[in-house]
Amino acid sequence: MVMDLLGPSLEDQFNKCGRRFSLKTVLMIADQMLERVELMHSRHLIHRDIKPANFVTDGGRGSGNFIFCIDFGLSKRYRHPRTLQHIPQREGRSLTGTPRYASINNHLGVEQSRRDDLESIGYVLVYFLKGGLPWQGLKAKSATKKYKLIMEKKQSITIPTLCQGCPSQFAEYLAYCRSLKFEAKPNIAYLRGMFRDLFRSQGYTNSNSSLDWDWNRIDSASGGNQTSSSSGPPQGTDPHGYGGGMGQHQGAPMDQQDYGGKRN
């Protein structure tokens, strides 16, 4: 088996940058994360563990501009690849993924679908822009009680309060994600367009230079060897941004009961 050697995760880069990204970098991250997840959804899969550690940079073989989505251990088919029949909405499911970025419905035990990946991306973007989320650092006597506190905080805090200090597009993004019905196909073109319009309104330009990204500017200032280059993926990697390619994940497991079968 041949696997791509990729670079630091976005969590690693976030730490390198003092746990705060510039608005420009967050908007460029948003565009690539949404593109990766849209492709995954087109392959009938949901990720179910969107978090900074599961998105990595190209490892210095390219420009440092390309972000890959990794770790499909919790991914699952949300619809049948031939009939396109969507899995049914069920309740009483276990929390799946990382609680910090989990959707409210995931906390509530509702079966995940495309909307949940999108909501998790929203929390990641606010985390990057503000340096943290209000439900971090909560103390409890057990993991179960802590997850309940996180859920209650997410439910109680309003979207405008969560996104205070961020451009209004971030609140609009989260409101849109939370409004989606279980089987709805998210309009990712609309979401990417909203963030791209904000990018342009700020006077930002994407020069396809590694120095467009906060972490590469830090490397350059400290004597690193990052150089300007194309913003495409490094040669030899999956051009869609999936570490190791998507082919190995097309057999992702699905519960027997997901398409009307009996529960084991």
Short mmCIF file of C-alpha atoms in Angstrom, two decimals:
data_model
loop_
_atom_site.label_atom_id
_atom_site.label_comp_id
_atom_site.label_asym_id
_atom_site.label_seq_id
_atom_site.Cartn_x
_atom_site.Cartn_y
_atom_site.Cartn_z
CA MET A 1 0.00 0.00 0.00
CA VAL A 2 1.29 3.45 -0.95
CA MET A 3 0.15 6.39 1.17
CA ASP A 4 0.76 10.10 0.80
CA LEU A 5 2.94 11.75 3.41
CA LEU A 6 1.06 14.89 4.34
CA GLY A 7 1.94 17.80 6.57
CA PRO A 8 0.74 19.36 9.81
CA SER A 9 -2.94 19.44 10.66
CA LEU A 10 -4.88 22.67 10.91
CA GLU A 11 -4.81 22.20 14.69
CA ASP A 12 -1.00 22.10 14.54
CA GLN A 13 -0.93 25.21 12.36
CA PHE A 14 -3.39 26.92 14.70
CA ASN A 15 -1.04 26.32 17.63
CA LYS A 16 1.90 27.59 15.59
CA CYS A 17 -0.02 30.82 14.93
CA GLY A 18 -0.74 31.50 18.60
CA ARG A 19 -4.20 29.92 18.44
CA ARG A 20 -5.73 32.59 16.26
CA PHE A 21 -5.99 32.78 12.48
CA SER A 22 -6.53 35.93 10.46
CA LEU A 23 -9.88 36.41 8.74
CA LYS A 24 -8.19 35.91 5.37
CA THR A 25 -6.79 32.53 6.34
CA VAL A 26 -10.11 31.43 7.89
CA LEU A 27 -11.97 32.31 4.70
CA MET A 28 -9.51 30.37 2.56
CA ILE A 29 -9.81 27.40 4.94
CA ALA A 30 -13.62 27.64 4.75
CA ASP A 31 -13.57 27.49 0.96
CA GLN A 32 -11.40 24.38 0.88
CA MET A 33 -13.18 22.57 3.72
CA LEU A 34 -16.53 23.10 2.04
CA GLU A 35 -15.16 21.88 -1.28
CA ARG A 36 -13.73 18.71 0.29
CA VAL A 37 -16.94 17.91 2.16
CA GLU A 38 -19.08 18.60 -0.91
CA LEU A 39 -17.07 16.04 -2.87
CA MET A 40 -17.35 13.51 -0.06
CA HIS A 41 -21.12 14.00 0.03
CA SER A 42 -21.23 13.47 -3.74
CA ARG A 43 -19.67 10.04 -3.07
CA HIS A 44 -22.64 9.25 -0.77
CA LEU A 45 -20.59 9.60 2.44
CA ILE A 46 -20.73 11.82 5.49
CA HIS A 47 -17.57 12.33 7.53
CA ARG A 48 -19.07 12.54 11.06
CA ASP A 49 -15.86 13.79 12.69
CA ILE A 50 -15.13 17.22 11.26
CA LYS A 51 -12.41 18.87 13.34
CA PRO A 52 -9.13 20.76 12.78
CA ALA A 53 -7.02 17.64 13.36
CA ASN A 54 -8.72 15.92 10.41
CA PHE A 55 -7.66 18.52 7.87
CA VAL A 56 -3.97 18.67 6.99
CA THR A 57 -1.68 20.73 4.79
CA ASP A 58 0.45 19.34 2.00
CA GLY A 59 3.66 18.74 3.94
CA GLY A 60 5.91 21.10 2.04
CA ARG A 61 5.85 19.12 -1.22
CA GLY A 62 3.72 21.79 -2.82
CA SER A 63 2.98 25.38 -1.92
CA GLY A 64 1.58 24.72 1.53
CA ASN A 65 -1.70 26.06 0.15
CA PHE A 66 -3.64 22.84 -0.28
CA ILE A 67 -5.73 21.31 2.50
CA PHE A 68 -6.54 17.60 2.64
CA CYS A 69 -9.38 15.87 4.47
CA ILE A 70 -8.29 12.72 6.33
CA ASP A 71 -9.47 10.06 8.79
CA PHE A 72 -12.60 8.41 7.50
CA GLY A 73 -12.85 5.96 10.38
CA LEU A 74 -16.28 7.28 11.40
CA SER A 75 -17.55 8.05 7.91
CA LYS A 76 -20.78 6.43 6.79
CA ARG A 77 -22.99 6.20 3.74
CA TYR A 78 -26.01 8.43 4.12
CA ARG A 79 -27.68 7.17 0.95
CA HIS A 80 -27.56 4.10 -1.27
CA PRO A 81 -25.06 4.69 -4.11
CA ARG A 82 -27.39 3.27 -6.79
CA THR A 83 -30.94 4.01 -5.66
CA LEU A 84 -29.94 7.20 -3.78
CA GLN A 85 -32.36 6.19 -1.03
CA HIS A 86 -31.51 8.26 2.04
CA ILE A 87 -31.05 6.60 5.41
CA PRO A 88 -34.04 7.23 7.70
CA GLN A 89 -33.97 9.74 10.50
CA ARG A 90 -33.68 7.89 13.79
CA GLU A 91 -33.20 8.90 17.39
CA GLY A 92 -31.43 7.31 20.31
CA ARG A 93 -28.07 7.25 18.55
CA SER A 94 -24.79 7.59 20.43
CA LEU A 95 -22.74 10.76 20.15
CA THR A 96 -20.31 10.20 17.28
CA GLY A 97 -17.20 12.26 16.63
CA THR A 98 -15.59 15.02 18.67
CA PRO A 99 -17.99 16.71 21.14
CA ARG A 100 -16.40 20.16 20.77
CA TYR A 101 -17.46 20.35 17.11
CA ALA A 102 -20.49 18.04 17.14
CA SER A 103 -23.81 19.35 15.88
CA ILE A 104 -26.65 19.86 18.33
CA ASN A 105 -28.63 17.03 16.72
CA ASN A 106 -25.64 14.72 17.15
CA HIS A 107 -25.66 15.53 20.88
CA LEU A 108 -29.41 14.86 20.97
CA GLY A 109 -28.93 11.38 19.54
CA VAL A 110 -30.41 12.13 16.13
CA GLU A 111 -28.97 10.21 13.17
CA GLN A 112 -26.41 12.34 11.34
CA SER A 113 -26.73 13.50 7.75
CA ARG A 114 -25.06 16.08 5.51
CA ARG A 115 -26.28 19.00 7.59
CA ASP A 116 -24.25 17.81 10.59
CA ASP A 117 -20.93 17.91 8.71
CA LEU A 118 -21.74 21.48 7.69
CA GLU A 119 -22.66 22.58 11.21
CA SER A 120 -19.39 21.14 12.52
CA ILE A 121 -17.46 23.16 9.92
CA GLY A 122 -19.17 26.28 11.26
CA TYR A 123 -17.90 25.59 14.78
CA VAL A 124 -14.39 24.97 13.42
CA LEU A 125 -14.39 28.31 11.61
CA VAL A 126 -15.56 30.25 14.68
CA TYR A 127 -12.92 28.41 16.74
CA PHE A 128 -10.21 29.52 14.32
CA LEU A 129 -11.41 33.11 14.14
CA LYS A 130 -12.08 33.70 17.86
CA GLY A 131 -9.43 31.40 19.32
CA GLY A 132 -11.88 29.11 21.10
CA LEU A 133 -15.49 28.12 21.68
CA PRO A 134 -17.68 28.93 24.72
CA TRP A 135 -18.09 25.26 25.67
CA GLN A 136 -14.37 24.58 26.01
CA GLY A 137 -12.99 23.99 29.48
CA LEU A 138 -16.23 22.84 31.08
CA LYS A 139 -15.65 20.60 34.11
CA ALA A 140 -17.66 17.53 35.04
CA LYS A 141 -17.19 14.32 37.01
CA SER A 142 -17.53 12.08 33.96
CA ALA A 143 -17.25 12.28 30.19
CA THR A 144 -20.99 11.72 29.84
CA LYS A 145 -21.77 14.65 32.14
CA LYS A 146 -19.25 16.83 30.34
CA TYR A 147 -20.83 16.06 26.96
CA LYS A 148 -24.21 16.99 28.42
CA LEU A 149 -22.80 20.34 29.59
CA ILE A 150 -21.37 20.97 26.13
CA MET A 151 -24.75 20.20 24.54
CA GLU A 152 -26.59 22.48 26.95
CA LYS A 153 -24.15 25.32 26.25
CA LYS A 154 -24.58 24.91 22.50
CA GLN A 155 -28.35 24.92 22.89
CA SER A 156 -28.47 27.93 25.18
CA ILE A 157 -26.06 30.27 23.44
CA THR A 158 -27.59 32.20 20.56
CA ILE A 159 -25.89 32.22 17.18
CA PRO A 160 -25.30 36.01 17.30
CA THR A 161 -23.63 35.63 20.70
CA LEU A 162 -21.52 32.70 19.52
CA CYS A 163 -20.40 34.68 16.48
CA GLN A 164 -19.95 38.01 18.26
CA GLY A 165 -16.93 39.80 16.83
CA CYS A 166 -17.06 37.79 13.60
CA PRO A 167 -18.39 39.10 10.28
CA SER A 168 -22.13 38.50 9.97
CA GLN A 169 -21.59 35.80 7.35
CA PHE A 170 -20.46 33.35 10.04
CA ALA A 171 -23.76 33.71 11.91
CA GLU A 172 -25.63 33.43 8.63
CA TYR A 173 -23.72 30.25 7.84
CA LEU A 174 -24.60 28.57 11.14
CA ALA A 175 -28.23 29.68 10.97
CA TYR A 176 -28.47 28.14 7.50
CA CYS A 177 -26.92 24.85 8.63
CA ARG A 178 -29.22 24.53 11.62
CA SER A 179 -32.27 25.23 9.44
CA LEU A 180 -31.62 22.28 7.13
CA LYS A 181 -33.97 19.30 7.17
CA PHE A 182 -32.54 15.83 7.74
CA GLU A 183 -32.43 14.75 4.08
CA ALA A 184 -31.72 18.20 2.63
CA LYS A 185 -28.84 18.70 0.23
CA PRO A 186 -26.88 21.72 1.50
CA ASN A 187 -26.36 24.49 -1.02
CA ILE A 188 -22.59 24.54 -0.71
CA ALA A 189 -22.21 26.78 -3.77
CA TYR A 190 -24.23 29.42 -1.90
CA LEU A 191 -22.11 29.04 1.25
CA ARG A 192 -18.80 29.20 -0.61
CA GLY A 193 -20.08 32.19 -2.58
CA MET A 194 -21.03 33.99 0.63
CA PHE A 195 -17.53 33.57 2.06
CA ARG A 196 -15.89 34.46 -1.27
CA ASP A 197 -17.93 37.67 -1.44
CA LEU A 198 -16.72 38.52 2.08
CA PHE A 199 -13.15 37.74 1.00
CA ARG A 200 -13.39 40.20 -1.89
CA SER A 201 -15.19 42.84 0.18
CA GLN A 202 -12.23 42.89 2.56
CA GLY A 203 -9.90 43.69 -0.34
CA TYR A 204 -8.15 40.33 -0.06
CA THR A 205 -6.53 38.71 -3.06
CA ASN A 206 -5.33 35.16 -3.47
CA SER A 207 -1.93 35.44 -5.13
CA ASN A 208 -1.42 31.66 -5.11
CA SER A 209 1.56 32.31 -2.88
CA SER A 210 2.37 30.25 0.17
CA LEU A 211 2.54 33.56 2.05
CA ASP A 212 -1.23 33.97 1.73
CA TRP A 213 -1.49 31.63 4.73
CA ASP A 214 -0.70 32.66 8.30
CA TRP A 215 1.48 29.64 9.09
CA ASN A 216 3.67 30.09 6.03
CA ARG A 217 4.28 33.74 6.85
CA ILE A 218 5.50 32.62 10.28
CA ASP A 219 7.79 30.05 8.64
CA SER A 220 9.11 32.69 6.25
CA ALA A 221 9.77 35.18 9.05
CA SER A 222 11.65 32.53 11.00
CA GLY A 223 13.84 31.59 8.06
CA GLY A 224 11.77 28.71 6.68
CA ASN A 225 12.09 27.68 3.07
CA GLN A 226 8.51 28.15 1.90
CA THR A 227 8.33 29.52 -1.63
CA SER A 228 5.59 30.89 -3.83
CA SER A 229 3.92 28.27 -5.94
CA SER A 230 0.67 27.13 -7.46
CA SER A 231 -2.23 26.67 -5.08
CA GLY A 232 -2.95 23.19 -6.46
CA PRO A 233 -2.13 19.95 -4.68
CA PRO A 234 1.42 18.63 -4.66
CA GLN A 235 2.28 16.28 -7.48
CA GLY A 236 1.30 12.68 -6.90
CA THR A 237 -1.56 13.35 -4.47
CA ASP A 238 -5.28 13.01 -4.95
CA PRO A 239 -6.33 16.26 -6.69
CA HIS A 240 -9.59 16.30 -4.72
CA GLY A 241 -7.82 16.74 -1.40
CA TYR A 242 -8.33 13.39 0.25
CA GLY A 243 -5.20 11.98 1.85
CA GLY A 244 -4.60 8.59 0.28
CA GLY A 245 -7.46 9.11 -2.17
CA MET A 246 -11.14 8.35 -1.84
CA GLY A 247 -11.13 4.94 -3.51
CA GLN A 248 -10.23 3.12 -0.32
CA HIS A 249 -13.28 4.59 1.41
CA GLN A 250 -16.00 3.70 -1.10
CA GLY A 251 -16.80 0.54 0.80
CA ALA A 252 -17.62 2.44 3.98
CA PRO A 253 -19.85 0.34 6.21
CA MET A 254 -23.53 1.01 6.55
CA ASP A 255 -25.87 -0.44 9.10
CA GLN A 256 -28.13 -3.19 7.81
CA GLN A 257 -31.17 -1.25 8.97
CA ASP A 258 -30.13 1.98 7.22
CA TYR A 259 -32.05 1.16 4.06
CA GLY A 260 -35.06 -0.54 5.58
CA GLY A 261 -33.39 -3.77 6.73
CA LYS A 262 -33.98 -5.28 10.12
CA ARG A 263 -32.06 -4.17 13.16
CA ASN A 264 -29.62 -6.85 14.29
#
